[in-house]
Coordinates of C-alpha atoms in Angstrom, one line a residue:
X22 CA -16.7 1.2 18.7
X23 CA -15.0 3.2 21.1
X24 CA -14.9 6.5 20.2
X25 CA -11.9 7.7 22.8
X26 CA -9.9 5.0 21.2
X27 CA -8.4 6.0 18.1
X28 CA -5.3 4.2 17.7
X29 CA -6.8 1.3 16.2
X30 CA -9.4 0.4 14.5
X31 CA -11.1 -3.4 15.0
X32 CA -11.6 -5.5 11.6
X33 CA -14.0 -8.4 10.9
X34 CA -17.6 -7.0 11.6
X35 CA -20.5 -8.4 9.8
X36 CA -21.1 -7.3 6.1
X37 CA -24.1 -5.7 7.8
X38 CA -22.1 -3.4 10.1
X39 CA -19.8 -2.7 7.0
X40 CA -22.2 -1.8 4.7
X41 CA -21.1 1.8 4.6
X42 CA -22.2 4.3 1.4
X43 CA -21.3 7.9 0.2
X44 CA -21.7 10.2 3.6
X45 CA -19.8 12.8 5.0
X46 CA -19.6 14.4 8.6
X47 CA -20.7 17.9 8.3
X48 CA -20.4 20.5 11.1
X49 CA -23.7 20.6 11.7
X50 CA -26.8 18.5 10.9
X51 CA -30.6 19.7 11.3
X52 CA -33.0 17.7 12.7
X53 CA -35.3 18.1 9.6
X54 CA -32.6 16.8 7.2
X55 CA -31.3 13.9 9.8
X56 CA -35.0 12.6 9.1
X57 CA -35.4 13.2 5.1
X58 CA -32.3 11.4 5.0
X59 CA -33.0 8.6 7.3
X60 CA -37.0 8.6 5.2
X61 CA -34.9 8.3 2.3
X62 CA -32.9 5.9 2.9
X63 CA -35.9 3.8 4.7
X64 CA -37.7 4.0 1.1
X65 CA -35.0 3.0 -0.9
X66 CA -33.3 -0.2 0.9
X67 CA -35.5 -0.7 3.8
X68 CA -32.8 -0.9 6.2
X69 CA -32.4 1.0 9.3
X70 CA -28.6 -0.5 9.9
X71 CA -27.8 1.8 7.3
X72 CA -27.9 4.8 9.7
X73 CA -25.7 2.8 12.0
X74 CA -23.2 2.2 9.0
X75 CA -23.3 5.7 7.9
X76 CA -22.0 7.0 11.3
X77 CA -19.2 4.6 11.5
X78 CA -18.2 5.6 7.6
X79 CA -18.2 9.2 9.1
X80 CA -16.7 8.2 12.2
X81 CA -14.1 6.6 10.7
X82 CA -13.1 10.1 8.3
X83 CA -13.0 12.3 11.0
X84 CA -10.9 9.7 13.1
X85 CA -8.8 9.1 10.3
X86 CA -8.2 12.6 9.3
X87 CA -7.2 14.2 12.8
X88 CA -4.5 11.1 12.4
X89 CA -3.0 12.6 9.4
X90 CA -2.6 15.8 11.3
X91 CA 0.2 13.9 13.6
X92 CA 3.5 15.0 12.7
X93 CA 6.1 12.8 12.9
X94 CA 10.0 14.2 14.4
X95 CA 12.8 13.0 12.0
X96 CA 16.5 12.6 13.4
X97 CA 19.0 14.8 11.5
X98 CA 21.9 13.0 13.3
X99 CA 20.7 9.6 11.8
X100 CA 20.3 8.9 8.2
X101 CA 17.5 8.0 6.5
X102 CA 17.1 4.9 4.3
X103 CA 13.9 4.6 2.2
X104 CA 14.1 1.7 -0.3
X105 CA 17.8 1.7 -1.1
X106 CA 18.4 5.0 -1.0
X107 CA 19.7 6.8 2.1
X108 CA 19.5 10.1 3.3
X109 CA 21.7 11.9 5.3
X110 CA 18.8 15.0 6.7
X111 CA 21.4 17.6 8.1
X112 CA 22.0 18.5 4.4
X113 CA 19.1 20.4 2.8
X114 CA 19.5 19.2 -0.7
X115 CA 19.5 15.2 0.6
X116 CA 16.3 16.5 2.8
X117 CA 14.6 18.3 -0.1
X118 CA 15.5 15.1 -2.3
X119 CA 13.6 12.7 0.7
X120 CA 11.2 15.4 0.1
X121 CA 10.3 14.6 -3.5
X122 CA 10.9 11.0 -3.3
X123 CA 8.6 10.3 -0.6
X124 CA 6.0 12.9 -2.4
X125 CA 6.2 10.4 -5.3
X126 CA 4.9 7.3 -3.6
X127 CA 1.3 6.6 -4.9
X128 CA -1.0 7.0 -1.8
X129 CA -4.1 4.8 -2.1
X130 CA -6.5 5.6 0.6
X131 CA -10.0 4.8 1.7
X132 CA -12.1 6.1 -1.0
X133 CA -16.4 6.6 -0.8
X134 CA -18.8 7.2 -3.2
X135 CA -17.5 5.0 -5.9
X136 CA -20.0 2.7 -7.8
X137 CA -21.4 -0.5 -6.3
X138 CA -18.5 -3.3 -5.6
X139 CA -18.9 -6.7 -6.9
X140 CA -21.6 -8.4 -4.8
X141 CA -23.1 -5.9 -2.4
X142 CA -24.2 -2.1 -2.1
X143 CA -21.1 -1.2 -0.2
X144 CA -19.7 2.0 -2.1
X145 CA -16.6 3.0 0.6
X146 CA -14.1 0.4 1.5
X147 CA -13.4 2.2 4.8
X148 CA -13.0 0.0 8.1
X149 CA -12.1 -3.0 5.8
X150 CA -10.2 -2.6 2.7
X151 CA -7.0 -1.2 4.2
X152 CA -4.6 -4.2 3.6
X153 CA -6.0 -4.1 -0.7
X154 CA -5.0 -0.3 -0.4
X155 CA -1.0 -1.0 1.0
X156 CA -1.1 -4.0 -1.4
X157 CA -2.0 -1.5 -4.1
X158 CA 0.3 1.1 -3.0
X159 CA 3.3 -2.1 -3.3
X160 CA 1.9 -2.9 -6.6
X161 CA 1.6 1.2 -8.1
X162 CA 5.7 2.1 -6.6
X163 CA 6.9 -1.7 -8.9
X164 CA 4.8 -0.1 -11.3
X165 CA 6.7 3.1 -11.5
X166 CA 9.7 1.6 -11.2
X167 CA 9.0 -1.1 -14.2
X168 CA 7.6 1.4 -16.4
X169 CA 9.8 4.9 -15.7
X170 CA 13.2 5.0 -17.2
X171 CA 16.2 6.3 -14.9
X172 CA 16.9 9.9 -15.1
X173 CA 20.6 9.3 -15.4
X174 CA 23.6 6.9 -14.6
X175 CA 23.2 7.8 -11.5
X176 CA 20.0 5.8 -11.4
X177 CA 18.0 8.9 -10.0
X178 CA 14.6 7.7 -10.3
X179 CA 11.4 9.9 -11.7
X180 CA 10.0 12.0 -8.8
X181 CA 6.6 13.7 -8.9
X182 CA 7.0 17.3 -9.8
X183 CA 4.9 18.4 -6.9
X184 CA 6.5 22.2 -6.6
X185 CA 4.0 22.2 -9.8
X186 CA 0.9 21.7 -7.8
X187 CA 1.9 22.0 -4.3
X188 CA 3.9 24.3 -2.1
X189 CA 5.9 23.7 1.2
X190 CA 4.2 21.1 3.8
X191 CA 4.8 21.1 7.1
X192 CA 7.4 18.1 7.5
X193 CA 9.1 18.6 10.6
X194 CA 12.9 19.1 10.5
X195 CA 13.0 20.1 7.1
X196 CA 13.6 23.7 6.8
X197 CA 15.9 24.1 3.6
X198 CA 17.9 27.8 4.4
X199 CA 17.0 28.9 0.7
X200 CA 13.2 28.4 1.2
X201 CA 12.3 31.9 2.4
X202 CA 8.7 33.0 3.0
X203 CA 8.9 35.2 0.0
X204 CA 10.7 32.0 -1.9
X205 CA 7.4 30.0 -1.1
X206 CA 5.1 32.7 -1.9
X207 CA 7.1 32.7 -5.4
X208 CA 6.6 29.0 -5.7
X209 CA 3.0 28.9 -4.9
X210 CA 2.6 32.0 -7.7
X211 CA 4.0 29.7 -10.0
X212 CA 2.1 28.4 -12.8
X213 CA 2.6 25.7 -15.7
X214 CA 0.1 24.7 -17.7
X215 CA -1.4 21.2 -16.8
X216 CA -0.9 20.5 -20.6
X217 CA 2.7 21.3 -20.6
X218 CA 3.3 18.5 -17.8
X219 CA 0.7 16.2 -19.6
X220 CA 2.9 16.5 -22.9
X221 CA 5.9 14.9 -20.6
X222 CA 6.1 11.5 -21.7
X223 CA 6.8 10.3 -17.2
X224 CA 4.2 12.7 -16.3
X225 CA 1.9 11.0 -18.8
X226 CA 2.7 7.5 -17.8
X227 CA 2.3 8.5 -14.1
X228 CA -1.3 9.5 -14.9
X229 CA -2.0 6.2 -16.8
X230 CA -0.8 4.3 -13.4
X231 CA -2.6 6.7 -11.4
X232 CA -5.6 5.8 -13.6
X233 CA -4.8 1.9 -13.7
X234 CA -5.8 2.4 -9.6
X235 CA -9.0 4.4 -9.9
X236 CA -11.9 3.1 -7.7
X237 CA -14.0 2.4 -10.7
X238 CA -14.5 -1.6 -12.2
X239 CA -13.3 -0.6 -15.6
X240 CA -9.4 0.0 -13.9
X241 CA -7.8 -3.0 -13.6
X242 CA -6.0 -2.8 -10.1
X243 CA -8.8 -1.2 -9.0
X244 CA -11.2 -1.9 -5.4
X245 CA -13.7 -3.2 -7.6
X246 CA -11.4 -5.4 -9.6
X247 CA -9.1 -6.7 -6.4
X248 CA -12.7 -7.2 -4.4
X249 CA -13.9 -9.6 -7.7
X250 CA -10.6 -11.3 -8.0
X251 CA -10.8 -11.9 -4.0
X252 CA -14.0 -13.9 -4.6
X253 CA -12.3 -17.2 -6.0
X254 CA -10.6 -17.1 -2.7
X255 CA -13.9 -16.9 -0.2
X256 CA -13.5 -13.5 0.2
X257 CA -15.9 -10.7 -0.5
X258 CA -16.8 -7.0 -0.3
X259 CA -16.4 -6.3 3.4
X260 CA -14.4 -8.8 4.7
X261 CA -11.2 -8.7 6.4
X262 CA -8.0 -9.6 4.0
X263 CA -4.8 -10.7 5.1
X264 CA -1.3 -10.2 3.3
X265 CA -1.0 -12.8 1.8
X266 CA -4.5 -13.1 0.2
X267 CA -4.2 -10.0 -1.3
X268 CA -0.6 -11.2 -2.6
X269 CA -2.7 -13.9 -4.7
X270 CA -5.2 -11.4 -5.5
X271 CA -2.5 -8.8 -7.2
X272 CA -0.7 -11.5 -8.6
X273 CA -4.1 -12.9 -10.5
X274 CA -4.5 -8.9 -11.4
X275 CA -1.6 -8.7 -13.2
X276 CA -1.7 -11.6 -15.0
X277 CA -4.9 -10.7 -16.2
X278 CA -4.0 -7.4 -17.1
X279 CA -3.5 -6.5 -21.0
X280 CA -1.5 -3.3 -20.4
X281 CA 1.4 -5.2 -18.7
X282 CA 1.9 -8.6 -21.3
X283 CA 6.3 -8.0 -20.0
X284 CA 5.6 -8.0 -15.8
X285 CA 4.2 -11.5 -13.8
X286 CA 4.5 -11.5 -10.6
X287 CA 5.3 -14.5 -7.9
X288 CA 4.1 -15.1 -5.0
X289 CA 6.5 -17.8 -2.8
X290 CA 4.9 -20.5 -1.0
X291 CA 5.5 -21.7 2.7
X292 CA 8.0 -19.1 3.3
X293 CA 10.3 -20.2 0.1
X294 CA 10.9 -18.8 -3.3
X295 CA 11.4 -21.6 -5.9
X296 CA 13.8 -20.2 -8.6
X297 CA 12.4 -22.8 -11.0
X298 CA 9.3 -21.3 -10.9
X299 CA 10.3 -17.9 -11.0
X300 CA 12.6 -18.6 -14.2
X301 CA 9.5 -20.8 -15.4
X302 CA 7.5 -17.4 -15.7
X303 CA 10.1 -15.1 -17.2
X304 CA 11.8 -17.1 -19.7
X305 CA 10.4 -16.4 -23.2
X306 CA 11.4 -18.5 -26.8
X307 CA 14.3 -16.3 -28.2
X308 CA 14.3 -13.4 -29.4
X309 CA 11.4 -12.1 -27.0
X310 CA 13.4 -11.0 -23.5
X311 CA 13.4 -12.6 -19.6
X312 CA 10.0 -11.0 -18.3
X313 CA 10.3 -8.2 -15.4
X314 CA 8.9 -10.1 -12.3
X315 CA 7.5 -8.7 -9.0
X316 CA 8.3 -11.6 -6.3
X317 CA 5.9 -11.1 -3.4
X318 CA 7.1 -13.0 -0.2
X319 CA 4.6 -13.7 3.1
X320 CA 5.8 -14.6 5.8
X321 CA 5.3 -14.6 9.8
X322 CA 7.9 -12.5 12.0
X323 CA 7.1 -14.2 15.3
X324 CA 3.7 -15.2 17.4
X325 CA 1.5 -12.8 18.6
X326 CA 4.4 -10.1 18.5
X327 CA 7.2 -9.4 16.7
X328 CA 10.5 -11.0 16.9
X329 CA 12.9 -8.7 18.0
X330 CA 15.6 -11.1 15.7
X331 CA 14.3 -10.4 12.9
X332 CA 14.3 -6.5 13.0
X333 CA 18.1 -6.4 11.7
X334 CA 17.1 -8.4 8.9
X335 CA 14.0 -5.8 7.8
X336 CA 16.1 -3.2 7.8
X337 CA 18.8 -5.1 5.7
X338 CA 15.9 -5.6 2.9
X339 CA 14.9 -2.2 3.2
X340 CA 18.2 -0.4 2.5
X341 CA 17.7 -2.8 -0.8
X342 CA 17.6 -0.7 -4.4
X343 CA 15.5 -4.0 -5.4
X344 CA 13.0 -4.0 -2.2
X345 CA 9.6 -2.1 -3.8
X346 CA 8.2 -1.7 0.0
X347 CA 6.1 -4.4 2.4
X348 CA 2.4 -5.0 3.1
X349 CA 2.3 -4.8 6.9
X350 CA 1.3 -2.9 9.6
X351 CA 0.2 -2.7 13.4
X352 CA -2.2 -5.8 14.4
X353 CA -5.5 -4.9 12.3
X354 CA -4.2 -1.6 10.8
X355 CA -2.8 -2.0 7.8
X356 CA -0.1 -0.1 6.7
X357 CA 3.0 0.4 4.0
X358 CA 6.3 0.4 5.0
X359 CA 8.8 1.8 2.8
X360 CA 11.9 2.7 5.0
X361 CA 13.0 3.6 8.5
X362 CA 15.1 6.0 10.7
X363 CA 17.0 4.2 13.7
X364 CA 14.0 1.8 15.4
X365 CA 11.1 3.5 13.6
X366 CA 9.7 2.5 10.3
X367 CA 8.5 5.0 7.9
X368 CA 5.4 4.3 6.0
X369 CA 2.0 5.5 4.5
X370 CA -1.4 4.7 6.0
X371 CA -4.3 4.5 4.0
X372 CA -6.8 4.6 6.9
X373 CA -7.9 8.1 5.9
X374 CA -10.9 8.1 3.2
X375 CA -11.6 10.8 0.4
X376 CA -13.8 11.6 -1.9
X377 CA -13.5 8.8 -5.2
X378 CA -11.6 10.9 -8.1
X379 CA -13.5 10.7 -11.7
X380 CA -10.7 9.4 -13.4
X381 CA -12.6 9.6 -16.9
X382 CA -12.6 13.5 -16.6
X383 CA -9.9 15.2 -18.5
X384 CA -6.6 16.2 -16.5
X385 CA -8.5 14.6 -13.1
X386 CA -6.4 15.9 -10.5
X387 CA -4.0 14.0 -8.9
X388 CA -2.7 15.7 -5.3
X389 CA -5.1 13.3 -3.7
X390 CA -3.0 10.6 -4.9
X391 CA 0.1 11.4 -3.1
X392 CA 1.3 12.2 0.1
X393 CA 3.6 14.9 1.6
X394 CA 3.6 14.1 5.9
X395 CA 6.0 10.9 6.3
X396 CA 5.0 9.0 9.2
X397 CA 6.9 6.6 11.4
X398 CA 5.9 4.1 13.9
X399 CA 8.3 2.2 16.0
X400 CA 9.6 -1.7 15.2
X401 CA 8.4 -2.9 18.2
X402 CA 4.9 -2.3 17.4
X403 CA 5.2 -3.9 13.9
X404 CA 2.5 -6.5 13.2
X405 CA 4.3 -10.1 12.5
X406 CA 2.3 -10.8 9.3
X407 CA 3.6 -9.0 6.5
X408 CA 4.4 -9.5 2.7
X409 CA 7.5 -8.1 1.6
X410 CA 8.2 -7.1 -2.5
X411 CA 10.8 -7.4 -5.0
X412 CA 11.1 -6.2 -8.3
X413 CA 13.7 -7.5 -11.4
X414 CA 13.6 -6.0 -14.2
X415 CA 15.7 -8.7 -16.4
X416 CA 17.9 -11.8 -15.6
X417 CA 20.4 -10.2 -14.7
X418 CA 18.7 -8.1 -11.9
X419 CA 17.0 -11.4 -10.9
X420 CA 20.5 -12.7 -10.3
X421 CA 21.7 -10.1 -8.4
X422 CA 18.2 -9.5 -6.3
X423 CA 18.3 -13.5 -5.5
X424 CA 21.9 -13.1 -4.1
X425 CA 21.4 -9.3 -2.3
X426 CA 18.3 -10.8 -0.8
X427 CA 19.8 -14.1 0.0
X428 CA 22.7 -11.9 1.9
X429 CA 19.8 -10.1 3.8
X430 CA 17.5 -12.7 5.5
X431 CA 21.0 -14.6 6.5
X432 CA 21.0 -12.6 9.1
X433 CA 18.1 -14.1 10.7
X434 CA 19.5 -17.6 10.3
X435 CA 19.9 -17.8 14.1
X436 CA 16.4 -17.7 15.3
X437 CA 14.8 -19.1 11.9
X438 CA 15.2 -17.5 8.2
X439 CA 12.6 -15.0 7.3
X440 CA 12.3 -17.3 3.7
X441 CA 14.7 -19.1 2.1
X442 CA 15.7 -19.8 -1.8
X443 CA 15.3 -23.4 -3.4
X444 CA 16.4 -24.3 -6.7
X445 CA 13.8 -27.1 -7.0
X446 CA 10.7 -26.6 -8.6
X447 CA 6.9 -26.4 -7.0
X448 CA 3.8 -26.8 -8.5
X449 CA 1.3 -23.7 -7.5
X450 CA -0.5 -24.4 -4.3
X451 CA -4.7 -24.8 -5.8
X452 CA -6.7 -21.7 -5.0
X453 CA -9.5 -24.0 -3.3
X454 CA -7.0 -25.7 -1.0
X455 CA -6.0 -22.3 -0.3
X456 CA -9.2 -21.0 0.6
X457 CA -10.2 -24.3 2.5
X458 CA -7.2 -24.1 4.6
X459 CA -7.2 -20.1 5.3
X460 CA -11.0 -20.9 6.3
X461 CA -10.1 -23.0 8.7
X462 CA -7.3 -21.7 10.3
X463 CA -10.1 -18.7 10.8
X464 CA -12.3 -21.1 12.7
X465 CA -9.7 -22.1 14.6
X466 CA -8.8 -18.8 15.7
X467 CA -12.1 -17.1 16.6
X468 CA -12.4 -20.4 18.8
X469 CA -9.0 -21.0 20.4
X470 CA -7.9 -17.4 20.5
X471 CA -10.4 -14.6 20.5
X472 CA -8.5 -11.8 22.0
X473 CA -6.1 -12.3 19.2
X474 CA -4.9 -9.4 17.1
X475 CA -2.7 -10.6 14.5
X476 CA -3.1 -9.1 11.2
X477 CA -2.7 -12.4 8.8
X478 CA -5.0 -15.3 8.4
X479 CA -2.9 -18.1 9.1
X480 CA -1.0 -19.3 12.2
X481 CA 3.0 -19.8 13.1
X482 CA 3.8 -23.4 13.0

């Protein structure tokens, strides 16, 4: 790797190469403790890649951290829109309301020093498991929103309380004219007792979520359990996973989930969603209700690049109260989108890697679970493969979703639609002829197009 190149990071090295462990870049490091380390490692696996794979695991944190540290410039004569909601920035109290909205996205980032995943020694998923983190980050915001009550008739959804925790970041543009030094000071002074915010039925039910994520095998939308559920599909611990497979993978995670029995999830299939399968999973004998349903959609925006079409049409499905964000990215950098501001999409990268939280410790902390620096990238540089979520609570919002979305992708009807609806039913595409076929569409690729740099694992017909 490069180390003057840190824009990008290239996926699909050798299990060998990926085999990264718990190991952090320190200022300094003596020659004497370079070599008990390197002695010590020797004795216990034998391997002297591992002292190749623990510079890129380090390399990777320190270029992934001075990439947080990039501040984004937000228009305040544009408005925002972030998942159906829209901000207008020039007022304090809509920026201060962005503020805690964004705040309250679950941020799942490389972690390290978590147990052993399935299969192999590897205990960091950084360089490879970016595209599990932004589908868990999908998963954890239809979560929230499937599982915390609205506020009000005015549909204000639950917002992390981080003035509890946290003080004033340094968002650019935001300046609110009542947030005075000695204001902030104040704030930071503050105190509530953690049990006083754990006795808060949302608070508590964001911690369980929070927990349902943990890098751990016991959580069940966990690495370890994603990386397992991945191995039905060909895939393993260190291997490069496209949108859609990890689609499949969160919708078997759910289903095999006991904490969830009222949520499936969908995923459509070449580009369509069959509304007799999706009413096929929901409907229940009477007097149980419809199921809540997440519908995942894949698709491919264009060849090697992005369509410029089709760029309307995201934005119409992210001004959507019902859109619950999209699995996408730059090519091989994985990352979640969850709004935009004129021709930039806003979103929240997981390539930076922390510490793994102990989830089983009483009142674990939880700052390292969200993020306070929005970050936007422009459309044009938008990888083509993405997966883009929905979430219903009931019938009725199925309804309307099918019709809002139907509206939406319309609008790309004159190059070709994103995906379209069918009211016929489908029988679920076989996880081996899955695999089979993603396998070797991979072949094909390494040997027909090397230099490509597409994110997904399949190919535009």
């Amino acid at each position: 790797m490069d180390p003057t190149t840190s824009s990008t990071y290239v996926y699909g090295r050798s299990a060998a190469v990926d085999q990264l462990d718990d190991w952090d870049l320190l200022p300094s490091v003596s020659a004497g403790s370079l070599s008990q380390e390197m002695c010590y490692e020797d004795r216990v696996a034998g391997d002297k890649s591992k002292l190749k794979s623990k510079l890129v695991s380090a390399w990777n944190s320190v270029k992934y951290g001075w990439s947080l540290k990039q501040k984004s410039k937000f228009s305040k004569s544009s408005p925002l829109i972030m998942l159906g909601k829209t901000y207008n920035l020039k007022d304090s109290g809509d920026g201060e309301r962005f503020r805690r909205s964004f705040a309250s996205f679950l941020w799942l980032t490389y972690r390290r020093g978590f147990p052993q995943l399935p299969g192999s020694s590897l205990t960091t998923d950084s360089g490879w498991g970016c595209v599990l983190r932004t589908g868990q980050m999908l998963l954890a915001h239809g979560l929230l929103i499937h599982l915390m009550p609205a506020v009000s008739e005015l549909l204000l959804d639950w917002t992390w309380p981080v003035r509890y925790s946290a003080v004033k970041d340094d968002l650019d543009l935001l300046h609110p004219a009542d947030w005075t030094a000695g204001e902030v000071g104040s704030k930071r002074g503050r105190k509530l007792s953690v049990g006083s915010l754990l006795d808060r039925p949302m608070e508590a039910t964001h911690r369980r979520v929070v927990g349902w994520f943990a890098d751990h095998p016991t959580a069940p939308f966990g690495i370890h359990k994603l990386v397992e559920l991945g191995q039905s599909s060909g895939k393993k611990a260190g291997d490069w996973y496209g949108p859609s497979i990890v689609a499949h993978i969160l919708k078997k995670a759910v289903a095999a989930s006991v904490d969830l029995p009222n949520l499936v999830i969908y995923v459509a299939q070449d580009c369509t969603i069959y509304l007799q399968d999706v009413r096929g999973l929901c409907e229940r004998p009477l007097p149980q209700s419809w199921k809540s349903v997440i519908v995942l959609v894949p698709v491919r925006l264009g060849g090697q690049e992005l369509n410029p079409s089709y760029i309307p049409c995201v934005k119409k499905l992210l001004m959507l109260q019902c859109c619950i964000g999209i699995i996408g990215g730059k090519p091989k950098h994985s990352l979640f989108f969850v709004g935009f501001q004129d021709d930039h999409l806003l979103y929240l990268d997981p390539h930076y890697c922390q510490p793994a939280v102990n989830i089983k410790k009483d009142n674990f902390p939880l700052e390292s679970f969200h993020c306070k620096q929005p970050r936007k990238m422009a459309f044009s540089r938008m990888d083509p493969s993405c997966t883009i979520g929905f979430y219903a609570k009931d019938q009725s919002e199925f309804e309307l979703m099918c019709a809002a979305v139907n509206e939406a992708v319309s609008m790309s009807a004159e190059t070709y639609p994103m995906f379209i609806f069918s009211e016929e039913k489908r029988r679920d595409v076989e996880e081996e002829s899955i695999s089979s076929s993603i396998t070797c569409i991979q072949r094909n690729d390494k040997l027909n197009n090397e230099d490509g740099n597409s994110m997904d694992e399949f190919v535009l017909i």
